[in-house]
């Protein structure tokens, strides 16, 4: 049986929410910090409960709710794209779009798009959105320190 992916879903039925946060930090510096998988446990409590361990083309991490997961990241780029894919054990890979956008000489905006997964009820979707907002606040605190 084929596992369902985001690409298999009807685009008209996928709910999304963009969580944004302004940061007093030059966007390239914010991008470099957030793009480092080794820094993920410092701010992404919803994703990384442990240090990430590199394994060829992916990383492994212990998540707070799903146990061990495989992660892969968008290649380094000049566009602020921090997309990543997470595959907890026994669960189809989940796509997590994430951007850092320059909005001024010393300011940027973090934009994380939460895509509602087929198994999520309203409460789980809201809880994940709030968790992402907390994690972005933690990232901002590190970037503005």
mmCIF file with all atom_site columns, C-alpha atoms in Angstrom:
data_model
loop_
_atom_site.group_PDB
_atom_site.id
_atom_site.type_symbol
_atom_site.label_atom_id
_atom_site.label_alt_id
_atom_site.label_comp_id
_atom_site.label_asym_id
_atom_site.label_entity_id
_atom_site.label_seq_id
_atom_site.pdbx_PDB_ins_code
_atom_site.Cartn_x
_atom_site.Cartn_y
_atom_site.Cartn_z
_atom_site.occupancy
_atom_site.B_iso_or_equiv
_atom_site.pdbx_formal_charge
_atom_site.auth_seq_id
_atom_site.auth_comp_id
_atom_site.auth_asym_id
_atom_site.auth_atom_id
_atom_site.pdbx_PDB_model_num
ATOM 1   C CA . UNK A 1 1   ? 0.000  0.000  0.000  1.00 0.00 ? 1   UNK A CA 1
ATOM 2   C CA . UNK A 1 2   ? 1.352  3.410  -0.994 1.00 0.00 ? 2   UNK A CA 1
ATOM 3   C CA . UNK A 1 3   ? 1.881  5.898  1.836  1.00 0.00 ? 3   UNK A CA 1
ATOM 4   C CA . UNK A 1 4   ? 0.098  9.217  1.444  1.00 0.00 ? 4   UNK A CA 1
ATOM 5   C CA . UNK A 1 5   ? 2.276  12.295 0.958  1.00 0.00 ? 5   UNK A CA 1
ATOM 6   C CA . UNK A 1 6   ? 1.457  15.997 0.771  1.00 0.00 ? 6   UNK A CA 1
ATOM 7   C CA . UNK A 1 7   ? 1.642  15.716 -3.027 1.00 0.00 ? 7   UNK A CA 1
ATOM 8   C CA . UNK A 1 8   ? -1.178 13.108 -2.965 1.00 0.00 ? 8   UNK A CA 1
ATOM 9   C CA . UNK A 1 9   ? -3.599 15.437 -1.196 1.00 0.00 ? 9   UNK A CA 1
ATOM 10  C CA . UNK A 1 10  ? -6.166 17.518 -3.033 1.00 0.00 ? 10  UNK A CA 1
ATOM 11  C CA . UNK A 1 11  ? -4.671 21.036 -2.957 1.00 0.00 ? 11  UNK A CA 1
ATOM 12  C CA . UNK A 1 12  ? -8.165 22.464 -2.422 1.00 0.00 ? 12  UNK A CA 1
ATOM 13  C CA . UNK A 1 13  ? -8.553 20.501 0.833  1.00 0.00 ? 13  UNK A CA 1
ATOM 14  C CA . UNK A 1 14  ? -5.181 21.132 2.491  1.00 0.00 ? 14  UNK A CA 1
ATOM 15  C CA . UNK A 1 15  ? -5.435 23.696 5.257  1.00 0.00 ? 15  UNK A CA 1
ATOM 16  C CA . UNK A 1 16  ? -2.373 25.802 6.013  1.00 0.00 ? 16  UNK A CA 1
ATOM 17  C CA . UNK A 1 17  ? -1.358 28.535 8.401  1.00 0.00 ? 17  UNK A CA 1
ATOM 18  C CA . UNK A 1 18  ? 1.628  30.843 8.029  1.00 0.00 ? 18  UNK A CA 1
ATOM 19  C CA . UNK A 1 19  ? 3.179  31.745 11.368 1.00 0.00 ? 19  UNK A CA 1
ATOM 20  C CA . UNK A 1 20  ? 5.267  34.913 11.047 1.00 0.00 ? 20  UNK A CA 1
ATOM 21  C CA . UNK A 1 21  ? 7.538  36.808 13.371 1.00 0.00 ? 21  UNK A CA 1
ATOM 22  C CA . UNK A 1 22  ? 9.664  39.928 12.838 1.00 0.00 ? 22  UNK A CA 1
ATOM 23  C CA . UNK A 1 23  ? 13.227 39.827 14.102 1.00 0.00 ? 23  UNK A CA 1
ATOM 24  C CA . UNK A 1 24  ? 15.757 42.631 14.607 1.00 0.00 ? 24  UNK A CA 1
ATOM 25  C CA . UNK A 1 25  ? 18.515 40.791 12.776 1.00 0.00 ? 25  UNK A CA 1
ATOM 26  C CA . UNK A 1 26  ? 20.027 40.975 9.307  1.00 0.00 ? 26  UNK A CA 1
ATOM 27  C CA . UNK A 1 27  ? 18.373 38.204 7.282  1.00 0.00 ? 27  UNK A CA 1
ATOM 28  C CA . UNK A 1 28  ? 21.595 36.478 6.136  1.00 0.00 ? 28  UNK A CA 1
ATOM 29  C CA . UNK A 1 29  ? 22.761 36.125 9.732  1.00 0.00 ? 29  UNK A CA 1
ATOM 30  C CA . UNK A 1 30  ? 19.338 34.809 10.783 1.00 0.00 ? 30  UNK A CA 1
ATOM 31  C CA . UNK A 1 31  ? 19.389 32.376 7.867  1.00 0.00 ? 31  UNK A CA 1
ATOM 32  C CA . UNK A 1 32  ? 22.903 31.101 8.671  1.00 0.00 ? 32  UNK A CA 1
ATOM 33  C CA . UNK A 1 33  ? 21.943 30.484 12.299 1.00 0.00 ? 33  UNK A CA 1
ATOM 34  C CA . UNK A 1 34  ? 18.607 28.799 11.559 1.00 0.00 ? 34  UNK A CA 1
ATOM 35  C CA . UNK A 1 35  ? 20.090 26.721 8.713  1.00 0.00 ? 35  UNK A CA 1
ATOM 36  C CA . UNK A 1 36  ? 22.590 25.019 11.029 1.00 0.00 ? 36  UNK A CA 1
ATOM 37  C CA . UNK A 1 37  ? 21.041 21.672 12.035 1.00 0.00 ? 37  UNK A CA 1
ATOM 38  C CA . UNK A 1 38  ? 23.282 21.574 15.102 1.00 0.00 ? 38  UNK A CA 1
ATOM 39  C CA . UNK A 1 39  ? 21.497 24.693 16.472 1.00 0.00 ? 39  UNK A CA 1
ATOM 40  C CA . UNK A 1 40  ? 17.984 23.263 16.005 1.00 0.00 ? 40  UNK A CA 1
ATOM 41  C CA . UNK A 1 41  ? 17.718 21.898 19.585 1.00 0.00 ? 41  UNK A CA 1
ATOM 42  C CA . UNK A 1 42  ? 18.478 25.429 20.871 1.00 0.00 ? 42  UNK A CA 1
ATOM 43  C CA . UNK A 1 43  ? 15.182 26.796 19.565 1.00 0.00 ? 43  UNK A CA 1
ATOM 44  C CA . UNK A 1 44  ? 12.988 24.153 17.872 1.00 0.00 ? 44  UNK A CA 1
ATOM 45  C CA . UNK A 1 45  ? 11.513 22.382 20.906 1.00 0.00 ? 45  UNK A CA 1
ATOM 46  C CA . UNK A 1 46  ? 8.650  21.051 18.795 1.00 0.00 ? 46  UNK A CA 1
ATOM 47  C CA . UNK A 1 47  ? 11.070 19.195 16.560 1.00 0.00 ? 47  UNK A CA 1
ATOM 48  C CA . UNK A 1 48  ? 14.332 18.406 18.302 1.00 0.00 ? 48  UNK A CA 1
ATOM 49  C CA . UNK A 1 49  ? 14.589 16.925 21.766 1.00 0.00 ? 49  UNK A CA 1
ATOM 50  C CA . UNK A 1 50  ? 18.200 15.882 21.173 1.00 0.00 ? 50  UNK A CA 1
ATOM 51  C CA . UNK A 1 51  ? 21.202 16.810 19.079 1.00 0.00 ? 51  UNK A CA 1
ATOM 52  C CA . UNK A 1 52  ? 20.938 15.963 15.412 1.00 0.00 ? 52  UNK A CA 1
ATOM 53  C CA . UNK A 1 53  ? 23.261 13.260 14.136 1.00 0.00 ? 53  UNK A CA 1
ATOM 54  C CA . UNK A 1 54  ? 24.355 13.340 10.483 1.00 0.00 ? 54  UNK A CA 1
ATOM 55  C CA . UNK A 1 55  ? 23.820 10.174 8.400  1.00 0.00 ? 55  UNK A CA 1
ATOM 56  C CA . UNK A 1 56  ? 24.790 10.707 4.764  1.00 0.00 ? 56  UNK A CA 1
ATOM 57  C CA . UNK A 1 57  ? 22.064 12.756 3.071  1.00 0.00 ? 57  UNK A CA 1
ATOM 58  C CA . UNK A 1 58  ? 19.907 13.093 6.196  1.00 0.00 ? 58  UNK A CA 1
ATOM 59  C CA . UNK A 1 59  ? 20.059 13.640 9.949  1.00 0.00 ? 59  UNK A CA 1
ATOM 60  C CA . UNK A 1 60  ? 18.466 11.725 12.795 1.00 0.00 ? 60  UNK A CA 1
ATOM 61  C CA . UNK A 1 61  ? 16.904 13.364 15.839 1.00 0.00 ? 61  UNK A CA 1
ATOM 62  C CA . UNK A 1 62  ? 14.777 12.414 18.825 1.00 0.00 ? 62  UNK A CA 1
ATOM 63  C CA . UNK A 1 63  ? 11.516 14.347 18.654 1.00 0.00 ? 63  UNK A CA 1
ATOM 64  C CA . UNK A 1 64  ? 9.446  15.317 21.707 1.00 0.00 ? 64  UNK A CA 1
ATOM 65  C CA . UNK A 1 65  ? 6.414  13.295 20.634 1.00 0.00 ? 65  UNK A CA 1
ATOM 66  C CA . UNK A 1 66  ? 7.293  10.805 17.903 1.00 0.00 ? 66  UNK A CA 1
ATOM 67  C CA . UNK A 1 67  ? 10.579 9.258  19.010 1.00 0.00 ? 67  UNK A CA 1
ATOM 68  C CA . UNK A 1 68  ? 13.392 9.076  16.479 1.00 0.00 ? 68  UNK A CA 1
ATOM 69  C CA . UNK A 1 69  ? 12.958 10.767 13.112 1.00 0.00 ? 69  UNK A CA 1
ATOM 70  C CA . UNK A 1 70  ? 14.902 11.273 9.908  1.00 0.00 ? 70  UNK A CA 1
ATOM 71  C CA . UNK A 1 71  ? 15.331 14.855 8.751  1.00 0.00 ? 71  UNK A CA 1
ATOM 72  C CA . UNK A 1 72  ? 16.572 16.387 5.567  1.00 0.00 ? 72  UNK A CA 1
ATOM 73  C CA . UNK A 1 73  ? 17.021 20.048 4.727  1.00 0.00 ? 73  UNK A CA 1
ATOM 74  C CA . UNK A 1 74  ? 16.869 22.255 1.653  1.00 0.00 ? 74  UNK A CA 1
ATOM 75  C CA . UNK A 1 75  ? 20.379 22.862 0.318  1.00 0.00 ? 75  UNK A CA 1
ATOM 76  C CA . UNK A 1 76  ? 22.109 26.072 1.414  1.00 0.00 ? 76  UNK A CA 1
ATOM 77  C CA . UNK A 1 77  ? 20.884 28.896 -0.776 1.00 0.00 ? 77  UNK A CA 1
ATOM 78  C CA . UNK A 1 78  ? 20.862 32.679 -1.232 1.00 0.00 ? 78  UNK A CA 1
ATOM 79  C CA . UNK A 1 79  ? 17.077 32.959 -0.973 1.00 0.00 ? 79  UNK A CA 1
ATOM 80  C CA . UNK A 1 80  ? 16.384 32.330 2.724  1.00 0.00 ? 80  UNK A CA 1
ATOM 81  C CA . UNK A 1 81  ? 14.724 28.954 2.073  1.00 0.00 ? 81  UNK A CA 1
ATOM 82  C CA . UNK A 1 82  ? 14.948 26.742 5.166  1.00 0.00 ? 82  UNK A CA 1
ATOM 83  C CA . UNK A 1 83  ? 12.487 24.049 4.108  1.00 0.00 ? 83  UNK A CA 1
ATOM 84  C CA . UNK A 1 84  ? 12.903 20.708 5.783  1.00 0.00 ? 84  UNK A CA 1
ATOM 85  C CA . UNK A 1 85  ? 11.308 17.272 5.723  1.00 0.00 ? 85  UNK A CA 1
ATOM 86  C CA . UNK A 1 86  ? 10.740 15.122 8.798  1.00 0.00 ? 86  UNK A CA 1
ATOM 87  C CA . UNK A 1 87  ? 9.942  11.407 8.814  1.00 0.00 ? 87  UNK A CA 1
ATOM 88  C CA . UNK A 1 88  ? 9.207  10.006 12.273 1.00 0.00 ? 88  UNK A CA 1
ATOM 89  C CA . UNK A 1 89  ? 9.437  6.224  12.493 1.00 0.00 ? 89  UNK A CA 1
ATOM 90  C CA . UNK A 1 90  ? 6.407  4.614  10.859 1.00 0.00 ? 90  UNK A CA 1
ATOM 91  C CA . UNK A 1 91  ? 4.957  7.932  9.653  1.00 0.00 ? 91  UNK A CA 1
ATOM 92  C CA . UNK A 1 92  ? 5.045  9.395  6.117  1.00 0.00 ? 92  UNK A CA 1
ATOM 93  C CA . UNK A 1 93  ? 7.516  12.232 5.600  1.00 0.00 ? 93  UNK A CA 1
ATOM 94  C CA . UNK A 1 94  ? 6.134  15.672 6.423  1.00 0.00 ? 94  UNK A CA 1
ATOM 95  C CA . UNK A 1 95  ? 7.131  18.788 4.468  1.00 0.00 ? 95  UNK A CA 1
ATOM 96  C CA . UNK A 1 96  ? 7.800  21.916 6.569  1.00 0.00 ? 96  UNK A CA 1
ATOM 97  C CA . UNK A 1 97  ? 8.196  25.122 4.502  1.00 0.00 ? 97  UNK A CA 1
ATOM 98  C CA . UNK A 1 98  ? 10.216 27.798 6.302  1.00 0.00 ? 98  UNK A CA 1
ATOM 99  C CA . UNK A 1 99  ? 11.612 31.124 5.070  1.00 0.00 ? 99  UNK A CA 1
ATOM 100 C CA . UNK A 1 100 ? 13.740 34.002 6.319  1.00 0.00 ? 100 UNK A CA 1
ATOM 101 C CA . UNK A 1 101 ? 12.882 37.176 4.426  1.00 0.00 ? 101 UNK A CA 1
ATOM 102 C CA . UNK A 1 102 ? 14.870 40.409 4.612  1.00 0.00 ? 102 UNK A CA 1
ATOM 103 C CA . UNK A 1 103 ? 12.620 43.404 5.268  1.00 0.00 ? 103 UNK A CA 1
ATOM 104 C CA . UNK A 1 104 ? 15.251 46.019 6.116  1.00 0.00 ? 104 UNK A CA 1
ATOM 105 C CA . UNK A 1 105 ? 18.972 46.484 6.751  1.00 0.00 ? 105 UNK A CA 1
ATOM 106 C CA . UNK A 1 106 ? 18.779 44.935 10.236 1.00 0.00 ? 106 UNK A CA 1
ATOM 107 C CA . UNK A 1 107 ? 15.388 43.249 10.160 1.00 0.00 ? 107 UNK A CA 1
ATOM 108 C CA . UNK A 1 108 ? 13.875 40.089 8.805  1.00 0.00 ? 108 UNK A CA 1
ATOM 109 C CA . UNK A 1 109 ? 10.714 38.082 9.026  1.00 0.00 ? 109 UNK A CA 1
ATOM 110 C CA . UNK A 1 110 ? 10.527 34.398 9.842  1.00 0.00 ? 110 UNK A CA 1
ATOM 111 C CA . UNK A 1 111 ? 7.722  32.653 7.954  1.00 0.00 ? 111 UNK A CA 1
ATOM 112 C CA . UNK A 1 112 ? 6.841  29.068 8.800  1.00 0.00 ? 112 UNK A CA 1
ATOM 113 C CA . UNK A 1 113 ? 3.975  27.403 6.926  1.00 0.00 ? 113 UNK A CA 1
ATOM 114 C CA . UNK A 1 114 ? 2.143  24.716 8.860  1.00 0.00 ? 114 UNK A CA 1
ATOM 115 C CA . UNK A 1 115 ? 0.382  22.272 6.547  1.00 0.00 ? 115 UNK A CA 1
ATOM 116 C CA . UNK A 1 116 ? -2.423 20.381 8.245  1.00 0.00 ? 116 UNK A CA 1
ATOM 117 C CA . UNK A 1 117 ? -1.767 16.657 8.032  1.00 0.00 ? 117 UNK A CA 1
ATOM 118 C CA . UNK A 1 118 ? -4.598 14.197 7.292  1.00 0.00 ? 118 UNK A CA 1
ATOM 119 C CA . UNK A 1 119 ? -4.558 12.787 10.843 1.00 0.00 ? 119 UNK A CA 1
ATOM 120 C CA . UNK A 1 120 ? -4.792 16.216 12.554 1.00 0.00 ? 120 UNK A CA 1
ATOM 121 C CA . UNK A 1 121 ? -7.982 17.357 14.194 1.00 0.00 ? 121 UNK A CA 1
ATOM 122 C CA . UNK A 1 122 ? -8.641 21.054 14.865 1.00 0.00 ? 122 UNK A CA 1
ATOM 123 C CA . UNK A 1 123 ? -7.087 20.896 18.335 1.00 0.00 ? 123 UNK A CA 1
ATOM 124 C CA . UNK A 1 124 ? -3.868 19.257 17.069 1.00 0.00 ? 124 UNK A CA 1
ATOM 125 C CA . UNK A 1 125 ? -3.562 21.788 14.236 1.00 0.00 ? 125 UNK A CA 1
ATOM 126 C CA . UNK A 1 126 ? -3.987 24.698 16.676 1.00 0.00 ? 126 UNK A CA 1
ATOM 127 C CA . UNK A 1 127 ? -1.543 23.142 19.169 1.00 0.00 ? 127 UNK A CA 1
ATOM 128 C CA . UNK A 1 128 ? 1.117  22.753 16.439 1.00 0.00 ? 128 UNK A CA 1
ATOM 129 C CA . UNK A 1 129 ? 0.606  26.372 15.308 1.00 0.00 ? 129 UNK A CA 1
ATOM 130 C CA . UNK A 1 130 ? 1.082  27.602 18.880 1.00 0.00 ? 130 UNK A CA 1
ATOM 131 C CA . UNK A 1 131 ? 4.170  25.396 19.319 1.00 0.00 ? 131 UNK A CA 1
ATOM 132 C CA . UNK A 1 132 ? 5.681  26.821 16.124 1.00 0.00 ? 132 UNK A CA 1
ATOM 133 C CA . UNK A 1 133 ? 4.998  30.365 17.379 1.00 0.00 ? 133 UNK A CA 1
ATOM 134 C CA . UNK A 1 134 ? 6.810  29.569 20.665 1.00 0.00 ? 134 UNK A CA 1
ATOM 135 C CA . UNK A 1 135 ? 9.749  28.082 18.775 1.00 0.00 ? 135 UNK A CA 1
ATOM 136 C CA . UNK A 1 136 ? 10.011 31.155 16.535 1.00 0.00 ? 136 UNK A CA 1
ATOM 137 C CA . UNK A 1 137 ? 10.017 33.349 19.664 1.00 0.00 ? 137 UNK A CA 1
ATOM 138 C CA . UNK A 1 138 ? 12.898 31.248 21.018 1.00 0.00 ? 138 UNK A CA 1
ATOM 139 C CA . UNK A 1 139 ? 14.754 31.669 17.721 1.00 0.00 ? 139 UNK A CA 1
ATOM 140 C CA . UNK A 1 140 ? 14.168 35.429 17.815 1.00 0.00 ? 140 UNK A CA 1
ATOM 141 C CA . UNK A 1 141 ? 15.546 35.626 21.363 1.00 0.00 ? 141 UNK A CA 1
ATOM 142 C CA . UNK A 1 142 ? 18.753 33.908 20.202 1.00 0.00 ? 142 UNK A CA 1
ATOM 143 C CA . UNK A 1 143 ? 19.085 36.094 17.103 1.00 0.00 ? 143 UNK A CA 1
ATOM 144 C CA . UNK A 1 144 ? 18.508 39.350 18.985 1.00 0.00 ? 144 UNK A CA 1
ATOM 145 C CA . UNK A 1 145 ? 20.767 38.486 21.947 1.00 0.00 ? 145 UNK A CA 1
#
